Short mmCIF file of C-alpha atoms in Angstrom, two decimals:
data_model
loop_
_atom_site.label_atom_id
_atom_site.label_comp_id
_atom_site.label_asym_id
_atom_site.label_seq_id
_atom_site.Cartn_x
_atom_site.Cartn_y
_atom_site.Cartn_z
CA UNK A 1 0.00 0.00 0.00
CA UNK A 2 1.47 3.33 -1.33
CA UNK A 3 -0.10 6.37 0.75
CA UNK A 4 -0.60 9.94 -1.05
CA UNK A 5 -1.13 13.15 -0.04
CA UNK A 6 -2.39 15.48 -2.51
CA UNK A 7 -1.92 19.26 -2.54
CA UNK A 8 -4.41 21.14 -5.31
CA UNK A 9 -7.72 20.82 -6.59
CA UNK A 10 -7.69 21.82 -10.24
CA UNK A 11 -8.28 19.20 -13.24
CA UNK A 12 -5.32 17.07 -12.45
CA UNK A 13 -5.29 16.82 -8.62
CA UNK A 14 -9.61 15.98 -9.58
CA UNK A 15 -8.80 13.29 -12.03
CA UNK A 16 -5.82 11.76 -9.91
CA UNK A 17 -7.85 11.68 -6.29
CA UNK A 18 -10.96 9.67 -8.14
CA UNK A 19 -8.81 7.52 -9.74
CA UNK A 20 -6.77 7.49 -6.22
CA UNK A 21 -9.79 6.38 -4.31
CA UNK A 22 -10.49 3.71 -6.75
CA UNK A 23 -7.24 1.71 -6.06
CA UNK A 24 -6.97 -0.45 -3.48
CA UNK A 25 -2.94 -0.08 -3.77
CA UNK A 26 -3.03 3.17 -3.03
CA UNK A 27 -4.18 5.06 -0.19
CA UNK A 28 -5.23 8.57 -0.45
CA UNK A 29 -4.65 10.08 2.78
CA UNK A 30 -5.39 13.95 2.25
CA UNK A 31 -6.23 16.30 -0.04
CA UNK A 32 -5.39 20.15 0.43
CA UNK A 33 -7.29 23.00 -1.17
CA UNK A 34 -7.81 26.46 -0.01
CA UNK A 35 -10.94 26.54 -2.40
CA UNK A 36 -13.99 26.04 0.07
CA UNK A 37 -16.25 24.64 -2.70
CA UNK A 38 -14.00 22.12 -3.61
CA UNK A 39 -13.32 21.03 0.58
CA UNK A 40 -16.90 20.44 0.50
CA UNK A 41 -16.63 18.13 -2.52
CA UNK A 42 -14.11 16.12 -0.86
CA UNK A 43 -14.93 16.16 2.23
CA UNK A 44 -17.07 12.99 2.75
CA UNK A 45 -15.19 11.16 1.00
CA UNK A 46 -11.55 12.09 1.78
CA UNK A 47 -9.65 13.49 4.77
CA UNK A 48 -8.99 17.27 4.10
CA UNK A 49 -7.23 19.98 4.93
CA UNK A 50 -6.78 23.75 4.02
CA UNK A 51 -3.98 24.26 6.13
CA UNK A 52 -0.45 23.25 4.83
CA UNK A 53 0.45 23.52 8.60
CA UNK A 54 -1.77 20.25 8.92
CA UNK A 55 -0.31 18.54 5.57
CA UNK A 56 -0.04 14.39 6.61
CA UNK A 57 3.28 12.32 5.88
CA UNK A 58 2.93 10.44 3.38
CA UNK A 59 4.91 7.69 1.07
CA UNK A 60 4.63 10.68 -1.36
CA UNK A 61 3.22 14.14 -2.07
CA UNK A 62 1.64 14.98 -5.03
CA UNK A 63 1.83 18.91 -5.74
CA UNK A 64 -0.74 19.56 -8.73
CA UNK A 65 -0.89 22.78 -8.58
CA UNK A 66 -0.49 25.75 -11.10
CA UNK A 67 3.14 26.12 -12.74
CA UNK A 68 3.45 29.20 -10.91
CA UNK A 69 2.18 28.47 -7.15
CA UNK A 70 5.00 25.16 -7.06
CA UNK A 71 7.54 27.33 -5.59
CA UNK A 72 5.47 29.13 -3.13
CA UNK A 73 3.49 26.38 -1.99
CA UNK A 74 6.73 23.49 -1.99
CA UNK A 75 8.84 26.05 -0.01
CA UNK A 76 5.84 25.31 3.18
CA UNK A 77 5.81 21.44 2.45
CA UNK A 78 8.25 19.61 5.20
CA UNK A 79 7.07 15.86 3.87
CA UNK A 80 9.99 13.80 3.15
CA UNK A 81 9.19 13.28 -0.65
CA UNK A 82 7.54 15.80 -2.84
CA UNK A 83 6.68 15.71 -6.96
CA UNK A 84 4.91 18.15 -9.12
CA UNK A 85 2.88 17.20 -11.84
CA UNK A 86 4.05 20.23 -14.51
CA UNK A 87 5.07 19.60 -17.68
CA UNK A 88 7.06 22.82 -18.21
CA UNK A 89 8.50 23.15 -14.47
CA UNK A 90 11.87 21.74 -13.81
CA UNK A 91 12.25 19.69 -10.62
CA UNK A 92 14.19 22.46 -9.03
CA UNK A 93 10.98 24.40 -9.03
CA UNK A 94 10.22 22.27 -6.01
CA UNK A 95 11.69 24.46 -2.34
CA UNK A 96 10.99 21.79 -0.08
CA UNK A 97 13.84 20.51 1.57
CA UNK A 98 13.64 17.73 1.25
CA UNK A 99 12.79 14.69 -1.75
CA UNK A 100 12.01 15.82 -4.56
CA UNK A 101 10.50 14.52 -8.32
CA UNK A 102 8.17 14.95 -11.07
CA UNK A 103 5.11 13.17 -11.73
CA UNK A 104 3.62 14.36 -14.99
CA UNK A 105 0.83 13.14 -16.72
CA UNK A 106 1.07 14.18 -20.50
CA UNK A 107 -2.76 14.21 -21.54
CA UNK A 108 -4.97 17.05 -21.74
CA UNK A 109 -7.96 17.16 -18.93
CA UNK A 110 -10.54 18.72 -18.57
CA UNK A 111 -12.81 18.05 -14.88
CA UNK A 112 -16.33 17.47 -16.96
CA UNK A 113 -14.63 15.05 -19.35
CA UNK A 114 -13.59 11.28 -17.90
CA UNK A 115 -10.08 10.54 -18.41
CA UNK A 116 -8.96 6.81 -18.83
CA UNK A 117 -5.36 7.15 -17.01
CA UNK A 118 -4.42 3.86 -18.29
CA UNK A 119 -3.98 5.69 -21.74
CA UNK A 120 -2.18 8.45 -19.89
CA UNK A 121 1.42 8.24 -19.90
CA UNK A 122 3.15 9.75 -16.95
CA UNK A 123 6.59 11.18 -17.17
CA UNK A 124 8.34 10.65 -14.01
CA UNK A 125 11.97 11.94 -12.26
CA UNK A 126 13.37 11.48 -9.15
CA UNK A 127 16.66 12.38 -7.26
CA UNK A 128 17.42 8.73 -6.42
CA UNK A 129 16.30 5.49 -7.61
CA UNK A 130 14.05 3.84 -4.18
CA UNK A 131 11.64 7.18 -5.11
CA UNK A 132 11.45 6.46 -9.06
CA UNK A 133 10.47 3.00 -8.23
CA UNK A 134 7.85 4.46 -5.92
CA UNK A 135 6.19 6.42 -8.63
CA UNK A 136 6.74 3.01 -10.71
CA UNK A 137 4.41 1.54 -8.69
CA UNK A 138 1.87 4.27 -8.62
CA UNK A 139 1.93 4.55 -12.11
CA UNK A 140 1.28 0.68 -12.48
CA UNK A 141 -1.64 0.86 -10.11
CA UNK A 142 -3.40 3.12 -11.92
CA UNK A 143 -2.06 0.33 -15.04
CA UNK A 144 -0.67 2.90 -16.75
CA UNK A 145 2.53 3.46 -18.97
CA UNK A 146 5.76 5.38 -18.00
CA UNK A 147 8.91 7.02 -19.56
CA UNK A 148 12.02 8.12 -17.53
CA UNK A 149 12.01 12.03 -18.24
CA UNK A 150 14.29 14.55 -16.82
CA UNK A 151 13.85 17.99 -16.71
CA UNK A 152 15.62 19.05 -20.00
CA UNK A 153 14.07 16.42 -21.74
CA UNK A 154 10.33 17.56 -20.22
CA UNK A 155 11.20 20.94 -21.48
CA UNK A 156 11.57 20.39 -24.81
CA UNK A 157 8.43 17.54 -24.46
CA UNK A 158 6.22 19.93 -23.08
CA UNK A 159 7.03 22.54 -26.52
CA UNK A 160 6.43 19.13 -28.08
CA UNK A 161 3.30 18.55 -26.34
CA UNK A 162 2.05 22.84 -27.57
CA UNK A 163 1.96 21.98 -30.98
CA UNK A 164 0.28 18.60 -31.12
CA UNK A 165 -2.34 19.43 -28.90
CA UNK A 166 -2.64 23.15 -28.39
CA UNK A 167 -1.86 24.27 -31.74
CA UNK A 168 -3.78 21.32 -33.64
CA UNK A 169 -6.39 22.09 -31.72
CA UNK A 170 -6.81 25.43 -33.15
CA UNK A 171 -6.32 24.16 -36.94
CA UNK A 172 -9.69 22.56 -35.93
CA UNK A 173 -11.08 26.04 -35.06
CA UNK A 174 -10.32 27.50 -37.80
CA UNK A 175 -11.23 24.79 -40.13
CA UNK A 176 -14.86 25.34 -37.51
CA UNK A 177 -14.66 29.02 -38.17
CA UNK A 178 -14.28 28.76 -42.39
CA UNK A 179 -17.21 25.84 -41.71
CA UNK A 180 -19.66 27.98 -39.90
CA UNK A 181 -19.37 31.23 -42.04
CA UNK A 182 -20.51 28.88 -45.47
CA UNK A 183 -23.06 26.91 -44.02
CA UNK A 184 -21.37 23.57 -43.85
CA UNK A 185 -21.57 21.40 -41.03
CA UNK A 186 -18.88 21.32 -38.98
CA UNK A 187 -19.49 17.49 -38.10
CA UNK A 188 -18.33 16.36 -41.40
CA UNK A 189 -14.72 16.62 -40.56
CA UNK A 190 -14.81 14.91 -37.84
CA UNK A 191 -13.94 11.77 -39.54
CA UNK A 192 -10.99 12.87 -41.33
CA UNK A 193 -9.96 14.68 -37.89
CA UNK A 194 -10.11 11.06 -35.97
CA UNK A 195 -8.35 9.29 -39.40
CA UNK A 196 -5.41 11.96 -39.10
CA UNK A 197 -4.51 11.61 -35.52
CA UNK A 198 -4.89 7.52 -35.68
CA UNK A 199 -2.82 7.21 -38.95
CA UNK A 200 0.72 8.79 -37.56
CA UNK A 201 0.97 5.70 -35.55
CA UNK A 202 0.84 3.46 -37.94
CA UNK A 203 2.65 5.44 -40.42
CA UNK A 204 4.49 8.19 -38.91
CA UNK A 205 3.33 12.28 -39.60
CA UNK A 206 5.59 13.04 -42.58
CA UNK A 207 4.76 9.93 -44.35
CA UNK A 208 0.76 11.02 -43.60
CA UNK A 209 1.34 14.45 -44.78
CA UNK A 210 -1.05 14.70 -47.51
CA UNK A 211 -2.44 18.14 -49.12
CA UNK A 212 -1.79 20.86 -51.59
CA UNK A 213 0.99 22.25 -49.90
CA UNK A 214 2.99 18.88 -49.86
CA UNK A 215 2.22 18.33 -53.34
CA UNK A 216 3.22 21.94 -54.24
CA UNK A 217 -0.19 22.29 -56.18
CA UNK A 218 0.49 26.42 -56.26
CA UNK A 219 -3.36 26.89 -58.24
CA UNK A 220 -5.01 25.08 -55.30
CA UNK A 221 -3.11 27.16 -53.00
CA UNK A 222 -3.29 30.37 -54.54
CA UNK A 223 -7.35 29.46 -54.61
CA UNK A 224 -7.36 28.75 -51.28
CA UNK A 225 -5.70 32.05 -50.14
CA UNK A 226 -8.14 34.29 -51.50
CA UNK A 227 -10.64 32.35 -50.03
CA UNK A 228 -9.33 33.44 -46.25
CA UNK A 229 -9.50 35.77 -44.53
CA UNK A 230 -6.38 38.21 -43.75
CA UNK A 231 -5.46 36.59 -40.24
CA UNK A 232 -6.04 32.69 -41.96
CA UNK A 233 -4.12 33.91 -45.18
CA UNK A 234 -1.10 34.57 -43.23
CA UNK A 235 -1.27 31.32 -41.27
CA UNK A 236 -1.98 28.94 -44.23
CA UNK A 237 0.89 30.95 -46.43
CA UNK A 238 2.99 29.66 -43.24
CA UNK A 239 2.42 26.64 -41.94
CA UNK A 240 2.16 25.73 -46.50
CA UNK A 241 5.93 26.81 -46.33
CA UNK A 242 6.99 24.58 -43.42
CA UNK A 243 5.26 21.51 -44.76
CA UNK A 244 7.51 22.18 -48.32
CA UNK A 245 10.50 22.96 -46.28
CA UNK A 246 10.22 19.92 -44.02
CA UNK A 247 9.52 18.06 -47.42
CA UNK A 248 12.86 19.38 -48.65
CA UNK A 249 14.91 18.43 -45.85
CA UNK A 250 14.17 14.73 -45.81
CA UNK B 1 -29.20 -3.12 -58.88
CA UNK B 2 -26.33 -0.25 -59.66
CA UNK B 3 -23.68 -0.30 -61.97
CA UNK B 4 -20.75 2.02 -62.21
CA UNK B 5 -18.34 2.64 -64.31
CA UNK B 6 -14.87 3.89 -62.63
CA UNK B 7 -12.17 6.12 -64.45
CA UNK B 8 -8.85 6.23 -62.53
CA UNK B 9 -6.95 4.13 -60.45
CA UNK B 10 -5.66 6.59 -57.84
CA UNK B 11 -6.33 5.99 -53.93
CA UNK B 12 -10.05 7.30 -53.97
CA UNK B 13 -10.35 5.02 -57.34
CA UNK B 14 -8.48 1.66 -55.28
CA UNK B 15 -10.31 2.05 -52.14
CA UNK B 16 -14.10 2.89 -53.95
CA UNK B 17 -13.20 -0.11 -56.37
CA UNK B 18 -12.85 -2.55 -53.80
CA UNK B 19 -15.88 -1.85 -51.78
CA UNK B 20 -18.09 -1.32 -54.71
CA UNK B 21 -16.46 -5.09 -55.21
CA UNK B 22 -17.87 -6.34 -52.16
CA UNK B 23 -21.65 -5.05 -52.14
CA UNK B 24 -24.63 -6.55 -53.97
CA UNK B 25 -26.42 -3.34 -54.88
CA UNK B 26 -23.21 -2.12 -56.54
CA UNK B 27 -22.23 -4.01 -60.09
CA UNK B 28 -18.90 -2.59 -60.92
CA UNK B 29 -18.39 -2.82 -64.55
CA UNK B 30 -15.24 -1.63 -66.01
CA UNK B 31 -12.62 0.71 -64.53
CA UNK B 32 -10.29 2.66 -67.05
CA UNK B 33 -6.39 3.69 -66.14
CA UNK B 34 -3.64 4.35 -68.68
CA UNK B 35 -1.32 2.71 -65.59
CA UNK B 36 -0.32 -0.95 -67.11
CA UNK B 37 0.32 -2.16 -63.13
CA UNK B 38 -2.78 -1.19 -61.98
CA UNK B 39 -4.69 -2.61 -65.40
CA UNK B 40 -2.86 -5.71 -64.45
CA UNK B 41 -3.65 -5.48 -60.75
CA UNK B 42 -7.58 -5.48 -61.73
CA UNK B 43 -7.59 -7.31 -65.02
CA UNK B 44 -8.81 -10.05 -63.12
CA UNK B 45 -11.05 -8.77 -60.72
CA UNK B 46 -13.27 -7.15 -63.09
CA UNK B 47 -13.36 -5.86 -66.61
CA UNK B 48 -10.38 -2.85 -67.53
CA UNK B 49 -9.66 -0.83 -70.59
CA UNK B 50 -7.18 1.74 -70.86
CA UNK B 51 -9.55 3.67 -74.32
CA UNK B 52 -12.33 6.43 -73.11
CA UNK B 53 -13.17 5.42 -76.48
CA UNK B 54 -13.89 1.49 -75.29
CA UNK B 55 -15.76 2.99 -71.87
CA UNK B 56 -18.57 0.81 -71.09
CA UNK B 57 -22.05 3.28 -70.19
CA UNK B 58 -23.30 2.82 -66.54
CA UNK B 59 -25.99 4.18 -64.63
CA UNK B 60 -23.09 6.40 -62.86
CA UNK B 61 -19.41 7.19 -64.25
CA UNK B 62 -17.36 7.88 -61.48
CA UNK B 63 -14.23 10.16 -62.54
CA UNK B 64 -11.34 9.89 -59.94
CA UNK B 65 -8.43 11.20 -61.50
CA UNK B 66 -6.50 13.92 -60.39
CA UNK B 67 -7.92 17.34 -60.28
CA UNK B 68 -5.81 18.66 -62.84
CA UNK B 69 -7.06 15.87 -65.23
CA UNK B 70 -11.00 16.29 -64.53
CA UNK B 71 -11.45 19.05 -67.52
CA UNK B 72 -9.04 17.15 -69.88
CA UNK B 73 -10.53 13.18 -69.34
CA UNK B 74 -14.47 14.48 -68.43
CA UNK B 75 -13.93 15.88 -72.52
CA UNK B 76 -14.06 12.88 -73.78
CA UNK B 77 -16.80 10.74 -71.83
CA UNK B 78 -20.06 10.65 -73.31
CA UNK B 79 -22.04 8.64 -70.70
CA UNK B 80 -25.07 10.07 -69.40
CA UNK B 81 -24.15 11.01 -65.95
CA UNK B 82 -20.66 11.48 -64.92
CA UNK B 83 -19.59 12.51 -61.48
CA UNK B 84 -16.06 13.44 -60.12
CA UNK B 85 -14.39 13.19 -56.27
CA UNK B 86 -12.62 16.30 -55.57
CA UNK B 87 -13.31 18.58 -52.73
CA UNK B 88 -11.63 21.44 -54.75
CA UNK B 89 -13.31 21.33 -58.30
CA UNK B 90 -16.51 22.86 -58.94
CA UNK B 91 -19.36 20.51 -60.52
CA UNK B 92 -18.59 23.08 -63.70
CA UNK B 93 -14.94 21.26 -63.92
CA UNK B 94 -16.23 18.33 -65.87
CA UNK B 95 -16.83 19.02 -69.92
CA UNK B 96 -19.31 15.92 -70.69
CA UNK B 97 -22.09 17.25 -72.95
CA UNK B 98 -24.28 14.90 -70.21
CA UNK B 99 -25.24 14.83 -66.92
CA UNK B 100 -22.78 16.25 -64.15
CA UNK B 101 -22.52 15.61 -59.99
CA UNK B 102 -20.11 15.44 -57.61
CA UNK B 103 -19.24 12.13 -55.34
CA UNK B 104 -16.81 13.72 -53.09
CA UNK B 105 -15.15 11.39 -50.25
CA UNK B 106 -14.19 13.34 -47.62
CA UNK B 107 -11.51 11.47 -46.07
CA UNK B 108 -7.75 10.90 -46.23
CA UNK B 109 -6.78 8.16 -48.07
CA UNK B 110 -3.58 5.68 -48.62
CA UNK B 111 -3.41 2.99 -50.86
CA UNK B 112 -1.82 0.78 -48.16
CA UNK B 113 -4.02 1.62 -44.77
CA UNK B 114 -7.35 0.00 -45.13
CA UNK B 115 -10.37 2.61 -44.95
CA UNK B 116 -13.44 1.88 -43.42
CA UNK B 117 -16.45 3.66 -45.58
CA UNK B 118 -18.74 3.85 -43.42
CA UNK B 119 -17.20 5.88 -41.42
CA UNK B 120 -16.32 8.53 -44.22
CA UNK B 121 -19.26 10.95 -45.08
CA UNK B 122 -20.20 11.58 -48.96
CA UNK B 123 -20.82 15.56 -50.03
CA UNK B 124 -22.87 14.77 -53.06
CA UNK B 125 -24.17 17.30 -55.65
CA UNK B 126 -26.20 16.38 -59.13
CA UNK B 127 -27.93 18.64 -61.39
CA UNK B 128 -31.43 17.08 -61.03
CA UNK B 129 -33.13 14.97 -58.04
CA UNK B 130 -32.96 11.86 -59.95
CA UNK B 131 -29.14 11.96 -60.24
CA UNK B 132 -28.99 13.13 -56.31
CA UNK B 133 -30.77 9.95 -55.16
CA UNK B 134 -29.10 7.42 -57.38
CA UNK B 135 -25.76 8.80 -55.36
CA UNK B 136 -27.67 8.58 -52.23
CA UNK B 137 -28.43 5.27 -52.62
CA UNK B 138 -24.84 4.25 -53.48
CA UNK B 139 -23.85 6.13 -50.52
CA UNK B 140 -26.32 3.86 -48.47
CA UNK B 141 -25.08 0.74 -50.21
CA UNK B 142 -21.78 1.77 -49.23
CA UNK B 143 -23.19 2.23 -45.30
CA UNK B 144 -21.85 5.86 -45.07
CA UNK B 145 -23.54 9.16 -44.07
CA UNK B 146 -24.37 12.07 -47.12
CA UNK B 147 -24.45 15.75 -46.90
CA UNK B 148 -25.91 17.86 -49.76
CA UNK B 149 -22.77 20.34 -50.18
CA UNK B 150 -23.01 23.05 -54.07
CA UNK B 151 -19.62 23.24 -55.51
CA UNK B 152 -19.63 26.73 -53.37
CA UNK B 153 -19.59 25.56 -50.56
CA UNK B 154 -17.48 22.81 -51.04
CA UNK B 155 -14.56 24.82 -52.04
CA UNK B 156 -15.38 26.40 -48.65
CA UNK B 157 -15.00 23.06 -46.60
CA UNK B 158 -11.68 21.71 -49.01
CA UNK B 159 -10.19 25.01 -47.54
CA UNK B 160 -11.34 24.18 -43.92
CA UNK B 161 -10.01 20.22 -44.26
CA UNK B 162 -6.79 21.38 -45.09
CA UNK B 163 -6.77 23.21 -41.74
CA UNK B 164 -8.11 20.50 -39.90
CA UNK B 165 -6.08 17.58 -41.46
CA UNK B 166 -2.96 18.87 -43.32
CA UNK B 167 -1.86 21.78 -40.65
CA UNK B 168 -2.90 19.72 -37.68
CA UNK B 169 -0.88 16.59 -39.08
CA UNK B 170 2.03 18.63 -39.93
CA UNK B 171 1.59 20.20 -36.25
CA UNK B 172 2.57 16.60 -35.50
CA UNK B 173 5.36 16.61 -37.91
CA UNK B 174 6.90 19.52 -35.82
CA UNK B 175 6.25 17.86 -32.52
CA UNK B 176 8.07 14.86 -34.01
CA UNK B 177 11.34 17.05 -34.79
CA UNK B 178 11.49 18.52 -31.09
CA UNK B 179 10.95 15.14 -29.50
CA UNK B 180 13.58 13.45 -32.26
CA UNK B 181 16.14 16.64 -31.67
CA UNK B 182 15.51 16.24 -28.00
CA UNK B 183 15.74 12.24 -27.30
CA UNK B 184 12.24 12.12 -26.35
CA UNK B 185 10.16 9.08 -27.63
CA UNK B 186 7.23 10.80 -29.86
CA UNK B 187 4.96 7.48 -28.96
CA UNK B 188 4.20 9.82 -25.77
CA UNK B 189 2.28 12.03 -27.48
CA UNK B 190 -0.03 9.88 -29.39
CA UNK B 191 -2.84 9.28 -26.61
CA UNK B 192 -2.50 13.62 -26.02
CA UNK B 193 -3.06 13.67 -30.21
CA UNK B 194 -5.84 11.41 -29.89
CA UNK B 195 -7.31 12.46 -26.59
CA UNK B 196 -7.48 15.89 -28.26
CA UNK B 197 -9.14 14.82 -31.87
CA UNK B 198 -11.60 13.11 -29.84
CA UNK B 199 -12.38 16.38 -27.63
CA UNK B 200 -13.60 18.42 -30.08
CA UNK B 201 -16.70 15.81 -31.00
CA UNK B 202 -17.88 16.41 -27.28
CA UNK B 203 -17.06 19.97 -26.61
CA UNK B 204 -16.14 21.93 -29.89
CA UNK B 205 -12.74 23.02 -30.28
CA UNK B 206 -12.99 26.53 -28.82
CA UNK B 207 -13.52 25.09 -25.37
CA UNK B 208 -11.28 22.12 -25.43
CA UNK B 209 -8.27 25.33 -26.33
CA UNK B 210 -5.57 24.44 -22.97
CA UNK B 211 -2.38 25.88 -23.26
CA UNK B 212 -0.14 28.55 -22.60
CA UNK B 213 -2.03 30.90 -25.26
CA UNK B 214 -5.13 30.85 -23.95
CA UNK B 215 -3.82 31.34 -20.54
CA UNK B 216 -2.05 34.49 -21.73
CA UNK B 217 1.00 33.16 -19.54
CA UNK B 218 3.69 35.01 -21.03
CA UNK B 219 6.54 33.24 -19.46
CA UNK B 220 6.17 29.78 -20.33
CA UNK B 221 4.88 31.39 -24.15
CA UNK B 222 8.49 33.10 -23.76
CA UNK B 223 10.67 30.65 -22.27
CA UNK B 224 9.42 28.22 -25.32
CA UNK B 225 9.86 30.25 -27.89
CA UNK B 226 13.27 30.44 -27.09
CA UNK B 227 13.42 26.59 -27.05
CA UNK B 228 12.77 26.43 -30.96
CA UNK B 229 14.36 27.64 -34.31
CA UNK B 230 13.72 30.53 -36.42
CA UNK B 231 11.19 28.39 -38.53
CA UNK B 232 9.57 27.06 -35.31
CA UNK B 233 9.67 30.10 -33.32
CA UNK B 234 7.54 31.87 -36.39
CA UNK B 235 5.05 29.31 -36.25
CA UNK B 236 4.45 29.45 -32.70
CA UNK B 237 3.93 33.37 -32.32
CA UNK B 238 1.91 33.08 -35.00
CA UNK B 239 -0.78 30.46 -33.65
CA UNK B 240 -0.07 31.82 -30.09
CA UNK B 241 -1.26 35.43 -31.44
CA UNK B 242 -4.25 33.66 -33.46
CA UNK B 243 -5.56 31.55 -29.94
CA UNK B 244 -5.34 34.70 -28.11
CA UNK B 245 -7.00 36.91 -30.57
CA UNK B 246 -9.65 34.39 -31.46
CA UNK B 247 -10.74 34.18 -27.76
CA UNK B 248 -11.09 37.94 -27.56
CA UNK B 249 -13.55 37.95 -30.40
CA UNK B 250 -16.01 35.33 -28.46
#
């Protein structure tokens, strides 16, 4: 039995604690929140505090809080082993005295959407080995996968992690935007949206790369840029050059 | 009964071809390409010619060449009701004396990944109701989903695919070259990438936006930009600025 203590109460302390509370190899001791809406959420049906003054020992505490509260809040924590869970935070972002390591689960989440954490994969560091095989263990009670990550690595992951979520996430809004503003359902993309994202793991995102821009079709192109607007003309004249570039570079 | 005739031998013509192959309600007759393989590859799965002027007449005539080819081949087809598949021509684009439509796929496709048709919607257009219900009912045969789209708006949605497919994939692409540059396994990101294709079916793009951008939080937006190259770095200001000024318009 691993026990937890978990500081925070935004989308990933949420998801963590249910998923926490579901595991009989782990037990969640505490959760801390100064929020009084969310202490009344857990309260029945977890020990909690909003006093870091009262913060329980635990096997390990789990800071998921905002990137820029970690140092703040870690410099008051005196438990013997303390991780964050931020992507673009190295592990010296952690004060605490004492242990320290990363716990970072590289998915988006949002609290009104269930997350399956056994597709999540969580990046861990620690400063010696007994605490990475701690988080091991976490990790494989809540059966999911793990990659050794340290904090240079996580920094260029988390960039990484911008433009394949963030920033392909707003393709999708504009593609919404040019949908809505001609009448066509938006819904009809959704298809080739799901087909894209499946087929660079079979095949790798250069090798899926299909398109006008790869194909250096400059009618198709040049009709498609007076169809934009100014703000979408200058993207799609962009991101068209990077695809040829990258083309020319392989 | 339904018979088509198929001009082409591309991967809209391969993949249509072989499901057209396996359903009762469809009788493929002939399918033209000047490509000796592919005449060989179907020589003996149905009947091939590589003459317009040998082109057997079928209820339908499905063109899917290239669009650069549509004016040129559609010239010199006389069957009654020719359609082509391209999310960027206009219905105009074909040059038969006869009837015209449009049997538009929308869906990425590779000759080697299998594609599952039901799951790709049809944007159909025909000059009369007759011809729009004989392509409804091969849509059916095929199990897919229609949507009536004019060649207006269509050009419209090829526009807004190429945001949502080949900038979001190539998105990926970039990921791919931080991770690779970095020593970080890309396989990390896939269940983020499909986590977040998946997001926008249950909660629209615009509010499954996470990130740095939307946050406005200037020094993790700073301290990557200076992570990236030149090429990079332009790309990221550029979608960073178009998050942040497409939430202030909502």
């Amino acid at each position: 039995m691993i026990s937890v203590t978990l500081i925070g109460s935004g989308n990933v302390a949420y998801h963590l604690a249910h998923h926490f509370l579901k595991r009989s190899q782990i037990c969640l001791k505490q959760i801390y929140t100064r929020n009084t809406k969310d202490l009344r959420y857990w309260k029945d049906k977890v020990s909690t505090t909003n006093s870091l003054e009262l913060l329980e020992e635990s096997d390990v505490t789990i800071l998921a809080v905002s990137d820029d509260s970690i140092q703040e809040v870690s410099k008051h924590v005196k438990n013997s082993f303390v991780v964050h869970t931020s992507g673009g935070k190295s592990v010296n972002e952690l004060k605490n005295t004492t242990n320290k390591g990363v716990f970072y689960p590289l998915q988006t989440f949002s609290k009104h959407k269930e997350v399956s954490l056994s597709e999540v994969p969580f990046c861990l560091e620690a400063e010696n080995n007994k605490d990475l095989q701690l988080l091991k263990r976490i990790v494989k009670s809540l059966d999911s996968n793990w990659f050794e990550i340290n904090s240079e690595q996580r920094k260029h992951l988390h960039v990484a992690a911008v433009f394949a979520n963030n920033f392909s996430n707003h393709m999708y809004t504009l593609a919404k935007d040019i949908c809505q503003k001609h009448n066509v359902p938006f819904q009809i993309l959704f298809p080739l949206i799901q087909e894209t994202s499946q087929k660079i793991v079979d095949l790798s995102p250069e090798k899926s790369q299909t398109g006008p821009a790869v194909r250096n079709d400059k009618k198709t192109i040049e009709k498609h840029v007076n169809l934009l607007s100014e703000k979408q003309k200058e993207i799609y004249k962009l991101i068209t050059e990077s695809i040829q570039n990258h083309g020319k570079k392989l």
